[in-house]
XYZ file of C-alpha atoms in Angstrom:
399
model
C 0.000 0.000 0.000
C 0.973 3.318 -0.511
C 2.800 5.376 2.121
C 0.164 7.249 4.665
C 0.023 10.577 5.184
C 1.444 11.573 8.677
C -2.474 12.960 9.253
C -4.025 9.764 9.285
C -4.225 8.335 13.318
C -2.153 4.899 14.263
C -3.541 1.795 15.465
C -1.676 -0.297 17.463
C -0.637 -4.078 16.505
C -2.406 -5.597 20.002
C 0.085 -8.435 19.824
C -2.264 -10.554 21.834
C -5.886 -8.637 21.731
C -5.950 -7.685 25.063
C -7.404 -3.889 25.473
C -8.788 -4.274 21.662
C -12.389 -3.953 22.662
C -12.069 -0.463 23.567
C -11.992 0.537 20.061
C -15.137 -0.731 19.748
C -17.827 1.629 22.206
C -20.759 -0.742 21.427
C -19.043 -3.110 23.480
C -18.895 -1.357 26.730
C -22.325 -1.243 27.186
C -23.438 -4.469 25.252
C -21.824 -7.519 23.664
C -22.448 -7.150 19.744
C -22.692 -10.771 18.491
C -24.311 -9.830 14.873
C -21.268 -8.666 13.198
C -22.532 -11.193 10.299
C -25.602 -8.653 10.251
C -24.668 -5.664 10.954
C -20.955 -3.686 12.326
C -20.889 -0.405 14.775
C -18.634 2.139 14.048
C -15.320 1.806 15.413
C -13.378 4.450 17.304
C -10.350 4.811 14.502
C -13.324 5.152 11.711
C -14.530 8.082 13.847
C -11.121 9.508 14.100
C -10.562 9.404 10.456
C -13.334 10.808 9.758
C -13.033 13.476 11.881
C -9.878 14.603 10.276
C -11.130 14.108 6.630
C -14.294 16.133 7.778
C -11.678 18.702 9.260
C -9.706 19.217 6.154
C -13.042 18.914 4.226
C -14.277 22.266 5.838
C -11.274 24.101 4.981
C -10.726 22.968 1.725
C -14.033 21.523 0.511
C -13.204 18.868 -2.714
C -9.317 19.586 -2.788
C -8.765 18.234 0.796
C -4.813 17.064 0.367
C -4.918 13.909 2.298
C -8.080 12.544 1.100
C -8.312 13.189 -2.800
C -10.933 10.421 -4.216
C -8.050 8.730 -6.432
C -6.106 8.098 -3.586
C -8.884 6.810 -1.308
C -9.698 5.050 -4.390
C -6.714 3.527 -4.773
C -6.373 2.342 -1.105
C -9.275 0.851 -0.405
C -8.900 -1.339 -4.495
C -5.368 -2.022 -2.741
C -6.421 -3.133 0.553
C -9.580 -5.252 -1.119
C -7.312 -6.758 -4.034
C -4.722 -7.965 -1.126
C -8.353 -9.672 0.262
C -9.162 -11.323 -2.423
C -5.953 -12.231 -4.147
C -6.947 -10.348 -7.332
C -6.206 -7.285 -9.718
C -7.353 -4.055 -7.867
C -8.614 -3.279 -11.476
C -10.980 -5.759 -11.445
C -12.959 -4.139 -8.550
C -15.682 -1.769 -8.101
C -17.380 -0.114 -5.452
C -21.254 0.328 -4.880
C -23.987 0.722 -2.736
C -25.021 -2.973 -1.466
C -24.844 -6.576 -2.939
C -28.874 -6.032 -4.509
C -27.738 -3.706 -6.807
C -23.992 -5.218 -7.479
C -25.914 -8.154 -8.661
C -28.586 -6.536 -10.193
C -26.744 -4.352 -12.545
C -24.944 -7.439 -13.682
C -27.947 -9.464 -13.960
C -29.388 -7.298 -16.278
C -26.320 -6.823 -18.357
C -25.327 -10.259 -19.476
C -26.813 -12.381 -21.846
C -28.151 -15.916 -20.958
C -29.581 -18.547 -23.486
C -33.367 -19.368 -23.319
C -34.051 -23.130 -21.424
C -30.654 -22.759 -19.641
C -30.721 -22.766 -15.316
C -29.631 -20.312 -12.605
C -28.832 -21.872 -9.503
C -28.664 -20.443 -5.985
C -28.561 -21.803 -2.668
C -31.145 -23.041 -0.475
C -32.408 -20.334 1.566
C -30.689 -17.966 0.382
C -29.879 -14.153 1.445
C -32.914 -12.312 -0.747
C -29.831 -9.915 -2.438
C -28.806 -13.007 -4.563
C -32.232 -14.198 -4.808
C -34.682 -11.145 -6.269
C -31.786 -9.909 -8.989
C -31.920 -13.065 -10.753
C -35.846 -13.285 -10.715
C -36.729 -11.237 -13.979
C -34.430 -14.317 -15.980
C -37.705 -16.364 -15.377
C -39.914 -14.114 -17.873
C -37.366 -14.537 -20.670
C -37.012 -18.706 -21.028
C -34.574 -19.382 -18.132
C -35.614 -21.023 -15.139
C -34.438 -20.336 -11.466
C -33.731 -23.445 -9.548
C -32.430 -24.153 -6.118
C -29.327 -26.433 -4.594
C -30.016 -28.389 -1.329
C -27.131 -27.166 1.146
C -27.469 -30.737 2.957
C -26.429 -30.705 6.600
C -22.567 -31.204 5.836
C -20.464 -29.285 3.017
C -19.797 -32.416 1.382
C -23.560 -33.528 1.188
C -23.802 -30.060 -0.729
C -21.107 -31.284 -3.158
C -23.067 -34.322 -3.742
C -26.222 -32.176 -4.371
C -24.534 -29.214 -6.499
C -22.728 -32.436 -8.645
C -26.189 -33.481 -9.263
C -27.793 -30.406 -10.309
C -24.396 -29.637 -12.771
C -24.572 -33.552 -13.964
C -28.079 -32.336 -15.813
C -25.472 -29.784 -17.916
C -28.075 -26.575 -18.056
C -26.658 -24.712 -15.506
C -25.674 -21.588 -16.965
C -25.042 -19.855 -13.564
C -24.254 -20.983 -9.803
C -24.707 -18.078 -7.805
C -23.991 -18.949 -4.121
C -22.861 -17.637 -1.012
C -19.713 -19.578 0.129
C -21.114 -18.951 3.902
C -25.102 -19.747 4.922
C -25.929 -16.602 6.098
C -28.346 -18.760 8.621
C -26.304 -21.792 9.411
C -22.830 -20.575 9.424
C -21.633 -23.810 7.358
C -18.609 -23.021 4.928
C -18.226 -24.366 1.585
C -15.182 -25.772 -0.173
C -15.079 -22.756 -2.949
C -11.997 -24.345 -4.490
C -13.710 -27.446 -5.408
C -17.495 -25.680 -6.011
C -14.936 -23.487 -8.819
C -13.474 -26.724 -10.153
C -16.981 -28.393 -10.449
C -18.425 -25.318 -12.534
C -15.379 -25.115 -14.673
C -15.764 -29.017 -15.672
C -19.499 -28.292 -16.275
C -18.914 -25.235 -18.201
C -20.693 -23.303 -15.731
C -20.372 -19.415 -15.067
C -19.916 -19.125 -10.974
C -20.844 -15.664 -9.589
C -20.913 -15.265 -5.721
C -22.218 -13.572 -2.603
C -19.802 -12.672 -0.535
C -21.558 -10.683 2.242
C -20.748 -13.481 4.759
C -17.555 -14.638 3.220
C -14.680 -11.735 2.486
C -12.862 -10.702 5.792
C -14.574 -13.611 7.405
C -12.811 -16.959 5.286
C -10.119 -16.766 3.375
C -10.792 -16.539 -0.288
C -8.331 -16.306 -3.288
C -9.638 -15.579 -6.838
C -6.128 -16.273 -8.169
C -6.738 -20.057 -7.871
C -11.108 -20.159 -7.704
C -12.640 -18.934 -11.077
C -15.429 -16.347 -10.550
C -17.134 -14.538 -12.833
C -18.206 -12.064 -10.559
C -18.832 -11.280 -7.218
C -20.468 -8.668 -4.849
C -20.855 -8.106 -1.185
C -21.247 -5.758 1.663
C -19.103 -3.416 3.551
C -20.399 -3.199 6.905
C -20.252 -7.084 7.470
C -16.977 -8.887 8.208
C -14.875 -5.942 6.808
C -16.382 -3.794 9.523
C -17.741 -0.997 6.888
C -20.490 1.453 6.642
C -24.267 0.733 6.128
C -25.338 1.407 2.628
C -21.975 0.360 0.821
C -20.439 -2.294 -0.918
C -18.229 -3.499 -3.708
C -18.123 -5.855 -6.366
C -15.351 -8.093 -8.353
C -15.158 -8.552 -11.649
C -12.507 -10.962 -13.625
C -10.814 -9.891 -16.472
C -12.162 -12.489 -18.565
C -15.935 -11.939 -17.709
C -15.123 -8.031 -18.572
C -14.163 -9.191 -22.205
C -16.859 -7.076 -23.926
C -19.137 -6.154 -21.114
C -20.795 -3.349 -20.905
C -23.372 -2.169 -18.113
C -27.391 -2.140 -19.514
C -27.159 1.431 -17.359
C -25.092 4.318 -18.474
C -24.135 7.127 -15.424
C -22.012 10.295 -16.105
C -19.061 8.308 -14.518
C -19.603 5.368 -16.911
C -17.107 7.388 -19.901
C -13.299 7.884 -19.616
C -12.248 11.619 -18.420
C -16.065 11.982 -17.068
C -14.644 14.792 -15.758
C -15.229 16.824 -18.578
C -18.992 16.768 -19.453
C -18.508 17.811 -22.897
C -18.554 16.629 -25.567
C -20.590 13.539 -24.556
C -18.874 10.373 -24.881
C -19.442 7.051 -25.878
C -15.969 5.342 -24.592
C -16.897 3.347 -21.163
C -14.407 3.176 -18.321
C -12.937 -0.705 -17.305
C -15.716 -3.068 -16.464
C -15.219 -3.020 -12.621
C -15.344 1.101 -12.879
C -18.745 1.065 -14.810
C -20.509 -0.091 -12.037
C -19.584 3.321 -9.952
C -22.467 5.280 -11.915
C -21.891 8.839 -10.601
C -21.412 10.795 -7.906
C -20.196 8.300 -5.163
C -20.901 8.882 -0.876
C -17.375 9.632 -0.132
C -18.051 9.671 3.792
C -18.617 6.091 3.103
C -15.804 6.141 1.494
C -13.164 7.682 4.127
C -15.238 5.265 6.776
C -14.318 1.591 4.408
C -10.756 3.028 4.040
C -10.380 3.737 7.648
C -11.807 -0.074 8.735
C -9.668 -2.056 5.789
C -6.656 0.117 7.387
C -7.017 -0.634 10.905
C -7.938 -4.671 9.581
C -4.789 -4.614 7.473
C -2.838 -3.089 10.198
C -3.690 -5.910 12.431
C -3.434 -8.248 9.542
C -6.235 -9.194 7.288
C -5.703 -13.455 7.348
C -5.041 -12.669 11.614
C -8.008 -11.030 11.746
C -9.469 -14.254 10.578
C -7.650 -16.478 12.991
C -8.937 -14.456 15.796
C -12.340 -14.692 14.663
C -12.210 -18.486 14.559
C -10.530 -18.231 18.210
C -13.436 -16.550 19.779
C -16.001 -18.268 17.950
C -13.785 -21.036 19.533
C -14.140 -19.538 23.106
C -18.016 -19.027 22.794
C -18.604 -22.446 21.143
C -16.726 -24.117 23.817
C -18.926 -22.291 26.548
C -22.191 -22.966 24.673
C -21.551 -26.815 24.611
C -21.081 -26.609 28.605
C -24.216 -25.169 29.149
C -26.026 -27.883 27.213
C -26.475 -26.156 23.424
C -25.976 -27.833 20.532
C -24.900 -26.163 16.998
C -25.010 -26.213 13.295
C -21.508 -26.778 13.325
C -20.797 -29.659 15.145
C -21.711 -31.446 12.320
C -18.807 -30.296 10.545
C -16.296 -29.861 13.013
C -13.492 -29.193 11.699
C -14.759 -26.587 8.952
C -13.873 -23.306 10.297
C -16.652 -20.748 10.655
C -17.225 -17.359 12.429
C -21.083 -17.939 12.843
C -22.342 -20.182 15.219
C -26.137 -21.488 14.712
C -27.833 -22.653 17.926
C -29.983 -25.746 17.420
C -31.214 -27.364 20.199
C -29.966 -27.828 23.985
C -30.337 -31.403 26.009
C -33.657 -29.867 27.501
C -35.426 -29.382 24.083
C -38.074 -27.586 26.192
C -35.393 -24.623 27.178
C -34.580 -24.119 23.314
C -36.605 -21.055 22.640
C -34.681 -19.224 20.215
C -37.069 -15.813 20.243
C -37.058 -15.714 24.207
C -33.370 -16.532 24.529
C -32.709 -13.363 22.153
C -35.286 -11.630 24.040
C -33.602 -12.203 27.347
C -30.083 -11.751 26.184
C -30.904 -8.572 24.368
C -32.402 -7.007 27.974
C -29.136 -7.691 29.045
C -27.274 -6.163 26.004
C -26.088 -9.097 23.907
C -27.518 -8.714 20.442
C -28.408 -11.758 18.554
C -30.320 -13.115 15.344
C -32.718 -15.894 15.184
C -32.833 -17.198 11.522
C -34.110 -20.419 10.175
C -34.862 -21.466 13.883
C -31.703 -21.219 14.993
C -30.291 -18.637 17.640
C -27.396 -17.141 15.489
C -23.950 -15.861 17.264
C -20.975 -14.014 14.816
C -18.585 -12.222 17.254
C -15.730 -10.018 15.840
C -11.798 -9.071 17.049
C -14.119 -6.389 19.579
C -15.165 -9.589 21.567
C -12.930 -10.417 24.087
C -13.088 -13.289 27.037
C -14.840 -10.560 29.853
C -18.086 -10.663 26.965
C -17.822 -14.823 26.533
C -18.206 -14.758 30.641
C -20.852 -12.316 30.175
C -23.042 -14.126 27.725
C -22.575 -17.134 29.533
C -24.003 -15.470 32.821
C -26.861 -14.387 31.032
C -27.559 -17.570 29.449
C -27.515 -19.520 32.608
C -30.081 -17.106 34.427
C -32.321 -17.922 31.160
C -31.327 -21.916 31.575
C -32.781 -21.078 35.516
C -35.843 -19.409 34.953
């Protein structure tokens, strides 16, 4: 990455995550366990932002720190070091929905050919694919199975029948936590001659994933999710090869080269991944993503990762001594960051609406989905908020 300006605050290393929480005010008075769902801001996002906003006031557009192409460039570095891919081959939007609607609509699929997505999946990679149904393609659905291999029995199937045109898939249930083996999913798409497009709302900052060795098409996911981000933006990946002729079915005043100068109008697009940015971009939102993929990329992004698994670790290990079963035990030794809550040895205590309820008038935020009572802590969890959830879950396990 390039060298930072001496303006922009430090973060420390925290060689062993003690003290990290305090970055993180939400979890002074609660214990946020929906960072799948939704991230607070963090206190070195605020900082940032309070020195962009700063030099913002006194110099309006021309701030010297915090020119677009630079912030630009950073966050394509910091995403491209991610994802193992070109920083030219990625864009930045508003959310996944429209990501994967603006590529829905511009590609070209043959009439009686499939689209595949997974079994209760997010809406966002669900509703953009719907208006393929009116025009001779049919949208069909893979059986995730209780195991990741029992999915790549069932997705083997559906491929076998050779009319899949598209797998779009999320390479983390949103609701179950389970992971799926992306490198093999790639290889059984590429032997199928299958386009694979993903969701990766659940899966970038959270597993690792490397689009130098898995084939994808395209891809498109939120901010505010693993990567810590603001509400209301996101980004999406395009390959080189997919951007071979592509053009967007929408056209923006950013969509030409030099949109800069409005006249006279022009008919020469930017890069594929750059079409997708149609105008006039948030650039709060902007200064906020660069500020989060910093402070993750100071701390190391594939660490980060590690130390998600670890307190997922910590809060699985507690849930299992208080009776609970989960989603994941199943599959062992697949790593995952989510933890779905399916049952406890007194079936009659498993409530997963009232155990949210309780644990929520206590401060610990989390999901029910699917009937299970979903958990996805972050590097702002620490072993204090494990002891605290488990307090709160015996006095439920009491009542």
């Amino acid at each position: 990455m390039s060298e930072s300006p001496s303006v922009f605050p430090p973060f420390p290393i925290f060689s062993n995550w003690k003290g990290i929480s305090e970055y993180f005010p939400v979890q002074k008075e609660s214990v946020w366990l929906n960072y799948c769902g939704t991230t607070p801001v963090s206190t070195y996002a605020i900082q940032m932002m309070n020195v962009y906003l700063e030099e913002y006031a006194k110099f309006g557009i021309f701030t010297p720190n915090f020119s677009e192409p630079y912030i630009k460039k950073e966050i394509r570095g910091y995403l491209s070091e991610i994802l193992h891919c070109d920083p030219t081959e990625i864009g930045i939007v508003h959310n996944t929905s429209e990501g994967m609607n603006f590529y829905s609509h511009s590609i070209q699929i043959p009439k009686g050919k499939r689209i595949l997505v997974l079994e209760n999946e997010y809406p966002s990679n669900v509703y953009p694919w719907e208006h393929w149904q009116n025009k001779g393609v049919t949208l069909g659905f893979v059986k995730v199975g209780k195991t990741p291999n029992e999915f790549l029995e069932n997705l083997k199937l559906e491929l076998e029948k050779k009319d899949v045109f598209i797998l779009s898939i999320s390479p983390v249930h949103w609701c179950t936590g389970v992971v799926f083996d992306m490198e093999t999913v790639s290889a059984l798409c590429e032997s199928f001659g299958t386009k694979l497009v993903i969701d990766g709302s659940q899966a970038v900052g959270h597993i690792p994933l490397n689009f130098s060795k898995i084939k994808v098409a395209f891809c498109a996911f939120a901010a505010w999710k693993w990567l810590l981000g603001p509400l209301g933006l996101g980004v999406i990946y395009i390959s080189k090869e997919e951007s071979k002729g592509f053009q967007l079915v929408f056209k923006g005043q950013a969509s030409v080269v030099n949109d800069s100068n409005y006249f006279p109008y022009r008919d020469e697009w930017k890069p594929a991944a750059e079409q997708f940015e149609q105008s006039t971009i948030n650039f709060n939102d902007w200064i906020y993503f660069f500020a989060s993929l910093k402070m993750l990329s100071t701390l190391g992004f594939s660490r980060v990762q590690e130390r998600i698994y670890e307190v997922a670790g910590m809060l699985k290990d507690m849930l299992h001594e208080l009776g609970f079963t989960l989603e994941s035990d199943v599959f062992p030794d697949v790593k995952t960051g989510i933890l779905a809550i399916t049952n406890h040895i007194d079936p009659k205590k498993f409530q997963p609406e009232a155990i949210q309820a309780h644990l929520k008038q206590h401060g610990i935020i989390t999901a029910v989905r699917l009937g299970r009572l979903r958990m996805a802590p972050h590097i702002g969890i620490e072993e204090e908020h494990v002891n605290r959830v488990k307090t709160h879950l015996q006095s439920y396990l009491e009542k």
